[in-house]
PDB file of C-alpha atoms in Angstrom:
ATOM      1  CA  MET Q  20      11.536  -6.220 -12.984  1.00 64.00           C
ATOM      2  CA  SER Q  21      14.733  -6.565 -10.954  1.00 63.00           C
ATOM      3  CA  SER Q  22      15.117  -5.660  -7.295  1.00 66.00           C
ATOM      4  CA  HIS Q  23      17.611  -2.988  -8.394  1.00 65.00           C
ATOM      5  CA  ASP Q  24      14.968  -1.408 -10.639  1.00 85.00           C
ATOM      6  CA  ASP Q  25      12.424  -1.516  -7.807  1.00 89.00           C
ATOM      7  CA  ALA Q  26      14.894   0.165  -5.451  1.00 92.00           C
ATOM      8  CA  ASP Q  27      15.433   2.932  -8.006  1.00 94.00           C
ATOM      9  CA  TYR Q  28      11.697   3.459  -8.438  1.00 96.00           C
ATOM     10  CA  ALA Q  29      11.234   3.422  -4.653  1.00 97.00           C
ATOM     11  CA  ALA Q  30      13.784   6.209  -4.241  1.00 97.00           C
ATOM     12  CA  ARG Q  31      12.179   8.227  -7.035  1.00 97.00           C
ATOM     13  CA  ALA Q  32       8.718   7.735  -5.534  1.00 98.00           C
ATOM     14  CA  ALA Q  33       9.863   8.855  -2.086  1.00 97.00           C
ATOM     15  CA  ARG Q  34      11.353  12.014  -3.577  1.00 97.00           C
ATOM     16  CA  LEU Q  35       8.317  12.810  -5.733  1.00 97.00           C
ATOM     17  CA  GLY Q  36       5.707  12.061  -3.059  1.00 97.00           C
ATOM     18  CA  CYS Q  37       2.221  10.633  -3.292  1.00 98.00           C
ATOM     19  CA  ALA Q  38       0.415  13.768  -4.522  1.00 97.00           C
ATOM     20  CA  THR Q  39       2.690  14.186  -7.536  1.00 98.00           C
ATOM     21  CA  LEU Q  40       2.308  10.520  -8.461  1.00 98.00           C
ATOM     22  CA  VAL Q  41      -1.480  10.796  -8.135  1.00 98.00           C
ATOM     23  CA  ASP Q  42      -1.451  13.792 -10.503  1.00 97.00           C
ATOM     24  CA  ALA Q  43       0.651  11.786 -12.942  1.00 98.00           C
ATOM     25  CA  MET Q  44      -1.696   8.803 -12.730  1.00 97.00           C
ATOM     26  CA  GLY Q  45      -4.578  11.131 -13.599  1.00 96.00           C
ATOM     27  CA  ARG Q  46      -2.820  12.074 -16.819  1.00 97.00           C
ATOM     28  CA  VAL Q  47      -2.258   8.468 -17.853  1.00 97.00           C
ATOM     29  CA  HIS Q  48      -5.360   6.649 -16.555  1.00 97.00           C
ATOM     30  CA  SER Q  49      -8.965   7.655 -15.915  1.00 96.00           C
ATOM     31  CA  HIS Q  50      -9.735   5.238 -13.065  1.00 97.00           C
ATOM     32  CA  ARG Q  51      -9.440   6.064  -9.363  1.00 98.00           C
ATOM     33  CA  ALA Q  52      -5.988   5.197  -8.080  1.00 98.00           C
ATOM     34  CA  HIS Q  53      -5.531   7.271  -4.918  1.00 98.00           C
ATOM     35  CA  ILE Q  54      -6.148   6.337  -1.301  1.00 98.00           C
ATOM     36  CA  LEU Q  55      -6.565   9.020   1.333  1.00 98.00           C
ATOM     37  CA  ALA Q  56      -4.095   9.391   4.186  1.00 97.00           C
ATOM     38  CA  LEU Q  57      -3.583   6.294   6.317  1.00 98.00           C
ATOM     39  CA  SER Q  58      -2.067   5.599   9.728  1.00 98.00           C
ATOM     40  CA  SER Q  59       1.354   4.061  10.352  1.00 99.00           C
ATOM     41  CA  PRO Q  60       3.471   2.916  13.299  1.00 98.00           C
ATOM     42  CA  ASP Q  61       6.230   5.022  11.707  1.00 98.00           C
ATOM     43  CA  PRO Q  62       4.924   7.656   9.256  1.00 98.00           C
ATOM     44  CA  SER Q  63       8.469   8.499   8.164  1.00 97.00           C
ATOM     45  CA  ARG Q  64       8.700   5.138   6.356  1.00 98.00           C
ATOM     46  CA  THR Q  65       7.485   5.161   2.784  1.00 98.00           C
ATOM     47  CA  LEU Q  66       6.166   1.976   1.203  1.00 99.00           C
ATOM     48  CA  PHE Q  67       6.804   0.928  -2.390  1.00 99.00           C
ATOM     49  CA  GLY Q  68       6.672  -2.337  -4.282  1.00 98.00           C
ATOM     50  CA  PRO Q  69       4.555  -4.757  -6.307  1.00 98.00           C
ATOM     51  CA  ALA Q  70       1.375  -5.905  -4.604  1.00 99.00           C
ATOM     52  CA  VAL Q  71       0.634  -9.382  -3.334  1.00 99.00           C
ATOM     53  CA  THR Q  72      -2.903  -9.681  -2.068  1.00 99.00           C
ATOM     54  CA  ILE Q  73      -5.069 -11.381   0.516  1.00 99.00           C
ATOM     55  CA  ALA Q  74      -8.823 -10.818   0.323  1.00 98.00           C
ATOM     56  CA  TYR Q  75     -10.769 -10.748   3.577  1.00 98.00           C
ATOM     57  CA  LEU Q  76     -14.479 -11.479   4.000  1.00 97.00           C
ATOM     58  CA  PRO Q  77     -16.842 -11.339   6.964  1.00 97.00           C
ATOM     59  CA  TYR Q  78     -16.233 -14.391   9.157  1.00 96.00           C
ATOM     60  CA  ARG Q  79     -18.440 -17.454   8.664  1.00 94.00           C
ATOM     61  CA  ASP Q  80     -17.857 -20.636  10.618  1.00 93.00           C
ATOM     62  CA  ASP Q  81     -19.538 -22.857   7.997  1.00 94.00           C
ATOM     63  CA  LEU Q  82     -17.083 -22.125   5.171  1.00 91.00           C
ATOM     64  CA  PRO Q  83     -13.949 -24.227   4.599  1.00 88.00           C
ATOM     65  CA  GLN Q  84     -11.873 -21.044   4.380  1.00 85.00           C
ATOM     66  CA  ALA Q  85     -12.562 -20.449   8.071  1.00 84.00           C
ATOM     67  CA  GLY Q  86     -10.074 -23.198   8.849  1.00 86.00           C
ATOM     68  CA  ILE Q  87      -7.339 -22.272   6.394  1.00 88.00           C
ATOM     69  CA  GLY Q  88      -5.650 -19.556   8.433  1.00 90.00           C
ATOM     70  CA  PHE Q  89      -3.553 -16.550   7.547  1.00 95.00           C
ATOM     71  CA  GLY Q  90      -0.239 -18.384   7.224  1.00 96.00           C
ATOM     72  CA  GLU Q  91      -1.307 -20.631   4.362  1.00 96.00           C
ATOM     73  CA  LEU Q  92      -2.799 -17.760   2.384  1.00 98.00           C
ATOM     74  CA  PHE Q  93       0.256 -15.612   3.090  1.00 98.00           C
ATOM     75  CA  ASP Q  94       2.495 -18.286   1.563  1.00 98.00           C
ATOM     76  CA  GLN Q  95       0.218 -18.514  -1.475  1.00 97.00           C
ATOM     77  CA  ALA Q  96       0.207 -14.743  -1.896  1.00 98.00           C
ATOM     78  CA  VAL Q  97       3.944 -14.063  -1.653  1.00 98.00           C
ATOM     79  CA  GLY Q  98       5.094 -17.060  -3.706  1.00 96.00           C
ATOM     80  CA  ASP Q  99       8.724 -18.046  -4.193  1.00 95.00           C
ATOM     81  CA  ASP Q 100      10.152 -14.517  -4.511  1.00 94.00           C
ATOM     82  CA  PRO Q 101       8.623 -12.431  -1.710  1.00 97.00           C
ATOM     83  CA  ALA Q 102      11.410  -9.893  -1.109  1.00 97.00           C
ATOM     84  CA  GLY Q 103      10.378  -6.314  -1.797  1.00 97.00           C
ATOM     85  CA  LYS Q 104       6.676  -7.078  -2.266  1.00 98.00           C
ATOM     86  CA  VAL Q 105       3.837  -5.164  -0.605  1.00 99.00           C
ATOM     87  CA  LEU Q 106       1.274  -7.279   1.246  1.00 99.00           C
ATOM     88  CA  VAL Q 107      -2.180  -5.792   0.598  1.00 99.00           C
ATOM     89  CA  LEU Q 108      -5.052  -6.803   2.894  1.00 99.00           C
ATOM     90  CA  SER Q 109      -8.632  -5.909   1.981  1.00 99.00           C
ATOM     91  CA  SER Q 110     -11.114  -4.924   4.670  1.00 98.00           C
ATOM     92  CA  GLY Q 111     -13.760  -7.622   4.284  1.00 97.00           C
ATOM     93  CA  GLY Q 112     -16.277  -4.887   4.961  1.00 98.00           C
ATOM     94  CA  TYR Q 113     -14.838  -4.050   8.397  1.00 98.00           C
ATOM     95  CA  PRO Q 114     -12.126  -1.382   8.120  1.00 98.00           C
ATOM     96  CA  ASP Q 115     -12.297  -0.674  11.869  1.00 98.00           C
ATOM     97  CA  ILE Q 116     -11.429  -4.272  12.854  1.00 98.00           C
ATOM     98  CA  SER Q 117      -7.923  -5.663  13.353  1.00 98.00           C
ATOM     99  CA  HIS Q 118      -6.630  -7.574  10.320  1.00 98.00           C
ATOM    100  CA  GLY Q 119      -3.273  -8.505  11.816  1.00 97.00           C
ATOM    101  CA  GLY Q 120      -0.629  -7.566  14.340  1.00 97.00           C
ATOM    102  CA  GLY Q 121       2.983  -7.864  15.290  1.00 97.00           C
ATOM    103  CA  THR Q 122       2.921 -11.642  15.714  1.00 97.00           C
ATOM    104  CA  LYS Q 123       1.068 -12.609  12.540  1.00 97.00           C
ATOM    105  CA  LEU Q 124       2.903 -10.032  10.437  1.00 98.00           C
ATOM    106  CA  SER Q 125       6.343 -11.102  11.633  1.00 98.00           C
ATOM    107  CA  ARG Q 126       6.168 -13.198   8.450  1.00 98.00           C
ATOM    108  CA  VAL Q 127       6.567  -9.945   6.515  1.00 98.00           C
ATOM    109  CA  LYS Q 128       9.904  -9.347   8.213  1.00 98.00           C
ATOM    110  CA  ARG Q 129      11.047 -12.947   7.831  1.00 98.00           C
ATOM    111  CA  HIS Q 130      10.350 -12.975   4.094  1.00 98.00           C
ATOM    112  CA  LYS Q 131      11.773  -9.456   3.582  1.00 98.00           C
ATOM    113  CA  LEU Q 132       8.695  -7.866   2.092  1.00 99.00           C
ATOM    114  CA  ALA Q 133       8.691  -4.090   1.707  1.00 98.00           C
ATOM    115  CA  GLY Q 134       5.719  -3.835   4.034  1.00 99.00           C
ATOM    116  CA  VAL Q 135       1.947  -3.911   4.465  1.00 99.00           C
ATOM    117  CA  LEU Q 136      -0.987  -1.885   3.182  1.00 99.00           C
ATOM    118  CA  ALA Q 137      -4.138  -2.830   5.100  1.00 99.00           C
ATOM    119  CA  ASP Q 138      -7.664  -1.554   4.526  1.00 99.00           C
ATOM    120  CA  GLY Q 139      -8.303  -2.297   8.181  1.00 98.00           C
ATOM    121  CA  ARG Q 140      -6.664  -1.714  11.528  1.00 99.00           C
ATOM    122  CA  LEU Q 141      -3.480  -3.380  12.767  1.00 99.00           C
ATOM    123  CA  ARG Q 142      -2.467  -4.264  16.319  1.00 98.00           C
ATOM    124  CA  ASP Q 143       0.860  -3.880  18.123  1.00 98.00           C
ATOM    125  CA  PHE Q 144       2.175  -0.690  16.525  1.00 98.00           C
ATOM    126  CA  ALA Q 145       5.310  -0.742  18.697  1.00 98.00           C
ATOM    127  CA  GLN Q 146       6.129  -4.286  17.600  1.00 98.00           C
ATOM    128  CA  LEU Q 147       5.413  -3.504  13.948  1.00 98.00           C
ATOM    129  CA  ARG Q 148       7.712  -0.494  14.194  1.00 98.00           C
ATOM    130  CA  ASP Q 149      10.468  -2.691  15.593  1.00 98.00           C
ATOM    131  CA  HIS Q 150      10.054  -5.173  12.735  1.00 98.00           C
ATOM    132  CA  GLY Q 151      11.506  -2.499  10.455  1.00 98.00           C
ATOM    133  CA  PHE Q 152       9.162  -2.653   7.465  1.00 98.00           C
ATOM    134  CA  ALA Q 153       6.632   0.003   6.447  1.00 99.00           C
ATOM    135  CA  SER Q 154       3.036  -0.496   7.593  1.00 99.00           C
ATOM    136  CA  TRP Q 155       0.076   1.638   6.532  1.00 99.00           C
ATOM    137  CA  CYS Q 156      -3.462   0.943   7.718  1.00 99.00           C
ATOM    138  CA  ARG Q 157      -6.691   2.446   9.063  1.00 98.00           C
ATOM    139  CA  GLY Q 158      -5.326   2.856  12.581  1.00 98.00           C
ATOM    140  CA  GLU Q 159      -4.229   0.879  15.612  1.00 98.00           C
ATOM    141  CA  ALA Q 160      -6.467  -1.794  17.122  1.00 98.00           C
ATOM    142  CA  THR Q 161      -6.365  -3.445  20.518  1.00 96.00           C
ATOM    143  CA  ARG Q 162      -8.793  -6.346  20.030  1.00 97.00           C
ATOM    144  CA  TRP Q 163      -8.238  -9.424  17.856  1.00 95.00           C
ATOM    145  CA  GLY Q 164     -10.567  -9.407  14.850  1.00 96.00           C
ATOM    146  CA  GLY Q 165     -10.572 -13.039  13.752  1.00 94.00           C
ATOM    147  CA  ASP Q 166     -14.161 -13.586  14.826  1.00 95.00           C
ATOM    148  CA  VAL Q 167     -15.323 -10.712  12.611  1.00 97.00           C
ATOM    149  CA  VAL Q 168     -13.249 -11.029   9.429  1.00 97.00           C
ATOM    150  CA  MET Q 169     -11.282 -13.900   7.918  1.00 96.00           C
ATOM    151  CA  PRO Q 170      -8.653 -14.179   5.190  1.00 97.00           C
ATOM    152  CA  TYR Q 171     -10.459 -15.818   2.286  1.00 97.00           C
ATOM    153  CA  ALA Q 172      -8.326 -15.857  -0.878  1.00 97.00           C
ATOM    154  CA  ALA Q 173      -4.781 -15.049  -2.003  1.00 98.00           C
ATOM    155  CA  GLY Q 174      -3.499 -13.616  -5.254  1.00 98.00           C
ATOM    156  CA  VAL Q 175      -6.795 -12.068  -6.341  1.00 99.00           C
ATOM    157  CA  ALA Q 176      -7.915  -8.549  -7.159  1.00 99.00           C
ATOM    158  CA  VAL Q 177      -8.981  -6.687  -4.015  1.00 99.00           C
ATOM    159  CA  GLU Q 178     -10.668  -3.390  -3.221  1.00 98.00           C
ATOM    160  CA  VAL Q 179      -8.946  -0.977  -0.852  1.00 98.00           C
ATOM    161  CA  ALA Q 180     -10.720   2.286   0.000  1.00 97.00           C
ATOM    162  CA  GLY Q 181     -12.515   2.300  -3.342  1.00 97.00           C
ATOM    163  CA  VAL Q 182      -9.421   1.439  -5.382  1.00 98.00           C
ATOM    164  CA  CYS Q 183      -8.954  -1.829  -7.281  1.00 99.00           C
ATOM    165  CA  ILE Q 184      -5.568  -3.464  -6.635  1.00 99.00           C
ATOM    166  CA  THR Q 185      -4.469  -6.491  -8.635  1.00 99.00           C
ATOM    167  CA  PRO Q 186      -1.399  -8.620  -7.904  1.00 99.00           C
ATOM    168  CA  GLY Q 187       1.629  -6.980  -9.503  1.00 98.00           C
ATOM    169  CA  ASP Q 188       0.294  -3.417  -9.332  1.00 98.00           C
ATOM    170  CA  TYR Q 189       2.804  -1.078  -7.742  1.00 98.00           C
ATOM    171  CA  VAL Q 190       1.793   0.496  -4.453  1.00 99.00           C
ATOM    172  CA  PHE Q 191       3.314   3.650  -2.987  1.00 99.00           C
ATOM    173  CA  ALA Q 192       2.321   5.088   0.386  1.00 99.00           C
ATOM    174  CA  ASP Q 193       3.581   7.991   2.445  1.00 98.00           C
ATOM    175  CA  ALA Q 194       2.135  10.331   5.060  1.00 98.00           C
ATOM    176  CA  ALA Q 195      -0.065  12.018   2.442  1.00 98.00           C
ATOM    177  CA  GLY Q 196      -1.801   8.856   1.244  1.00 98.00           C
ATOM    178  CA  ALA Q 197      -1.275   6.029  -1.224  1.00 99.00           C
ATOM    179  CA  VAL Q 198      -1.390   5.484  -4.972  1.00 99.00           C
ATOM    180  CA  VAL Q 199      -1.716   2.318  -7.048  1.00 99.00           C
ATOM    181  CA  ILE Q 200       0.115   2.192 -10.388  1.00 99.00           C
ATOM    182  CA  PRO Q 201      -0.381  -0.571 -12.981  1.00 98.00           C
ATOM    183  CA  GLN Q 202       2.864  -2.437 -13.563  1.00 96.00           C
ATOM    184  CA  ALA Q 203       2.749  -2.018 -17.346  1.00 95.00           C
ATOM    185  CA  GLY Q 204       2.525   1.773 -17.059  1.00 95.00           C
ATOM    186  CA  LEU Q 205       5.008   2.317 -14.243  1.00 97.00           C
ATOM    187  CA  GLU Q 206       7.718   4.099 -16.220  1.00 96.00           C
ATOM    188  CA  ARG Q 207       5.231   6.255 -18.104  1.00 97.00           C
ATOM    189  CA  VAL Q 208       3.632   7.386 -14.847  1.00 98.00           C
ATOM    190  CA  PHE Q 209       7.030   8.258 -13.392  1.00 98.00           C
ATOM    191  CA  GLN Q 210       7.886  10.239 -16.514  1.00 97.00           C
ATOM    192  CA  GLU Q 211       4.640  12.174 -16.162  1.00 97.00           C
ATOM    193  CA  ALA Q 212       5.370  12.707 -12.472  1.00 97.00           C
ATOM    194  CA  ALA Q 213       8.700  14.315 -13.357  1.00 96.00           C
ATOM    195  CA  LYS Q 214       6.828  16.659 -15.717  1.00 96.00           C
ATOM    196  CA  VAL Q 215       4.296  17.492 -12.994  1.00 93.00           C
ATOM    197  CA  GLU Q 216       7.111  18.284 -10.581  1.00 92.00           C
ATOM    198  CA  ALA Q 217       8.851  20.543 -13.104  1.00 92.00           C
ATOM    199  CA  GLU Q 218       5.611  22.334 -14.008  1.00 90.00           C
ATOM    200  CA  ASP Q 219       4.777  22.903 -10.335  1.00 85.00           C
ATOM    201  CA  ALA Q 220       8.244  24.307  -9.672  1.00 86.00           C
ATOM    202  CA  GLU Q 221       7.883  26.638 -12.646  1.00 86.00           C
ATOM    203  CA  SER Q 222       4.474  27.820 -11.429  1.00 87.00           C
ATOM    204  CA  VAL Q 223       5.804  28.513  -7.927  1.00 86.00           C
ATOM    205  CA  ALA Q 224       8.740  30.478  -9.319  1.00 86.00           C
ATOM    206  CA  ARG Q 225       6.424  32.531 -11.526  1.00 84.00           C
ATOM    207  CA  LEU Q 226       4.018  33.268  -8.678  1.00 85.00           C
ATOM    208  CA  LEU Q 227       6.838  34.301  -6.353  1.00 86.00           C
ATOM    209  CA  ASP Q 228       8.123  36.668  -9.021  1.00 83.00           C
ATOM    210  CA  GLU Q 229       4.786  38.347  -9.620  1.00 79.00           C
ATOM    211  CA  ARG Q 230       4.590  41.999  -8.765  1.00 78.00           C
ATOM    212  CA  PRO Q 231       1.703  42.980  -6.508  1.00 73.00           C
ATOM    213  CA  PRO Q 232      -0.958  45.193  -8.109  1.00 71.00           C
ATOM    214  CA  ARG Q 233      -0.592  48.903  -7.479  1.00 66.00           C
TER     215      ARG Q 233
END
C-alpha cells in the first residue's frame, strides 16, 4: 500500500474515531481487536499505520538477547521502508515499567515513523511531545526499566492488552483507545465503519424527533 493510501486511511480513521472502527471490526471479525484508553504526551495526536513490532520479555542476564540492545532490534523491525509505520512494543509482563523514552525513541523521529504504541510506560513525555510523532502507552515513567524488561525479538507477533498484533496489521489510536485491523481487511472494515457512522446518525436523528409520551 502506498504512503498516499495510508494518509487517506489515516484521515478517514481520525474522522471516524476508534469506537466506530471497533464496531466495524466486530462486524467483520470475531476476535478481540480493541485496546482500552491509553495515555499520551499529546492526546490530540491520533496514530495510524502498519505495525512493526518488538517483543519484550522479563530481563535475564544469561540470555544472548540481553546484549543485543534496542537499536539493533529497532533496525530489524522497521526494515528499509520505515516511514509511516507504527512501532509496537509489548509489555514483557511488566506494563508499569518504562519501555523507552525520549532518547531511545528519537529513532522514531529520525526514521519518520508515524509513532509508538507501547504496552508499557514511556519516559520523558515532554521530549516525546517535542519529537512530533504520536505516542500512546500505559502512562509516564520516571525510572529506567532495562533491568526489569528487555527487547527480545523483532518482527514477530506480539500481545498488547490482550490483543494479538502481527507485523503489517494496521493500528489506530486516539483518546478513546486503540484498534488493530488486519491489513487484508482494511478497506472492508472502513466500509463497515462508514455504515456504522450513517446508522448511528440516523438513530440519533430519529431519537431527537421522537415525541414524548403524553
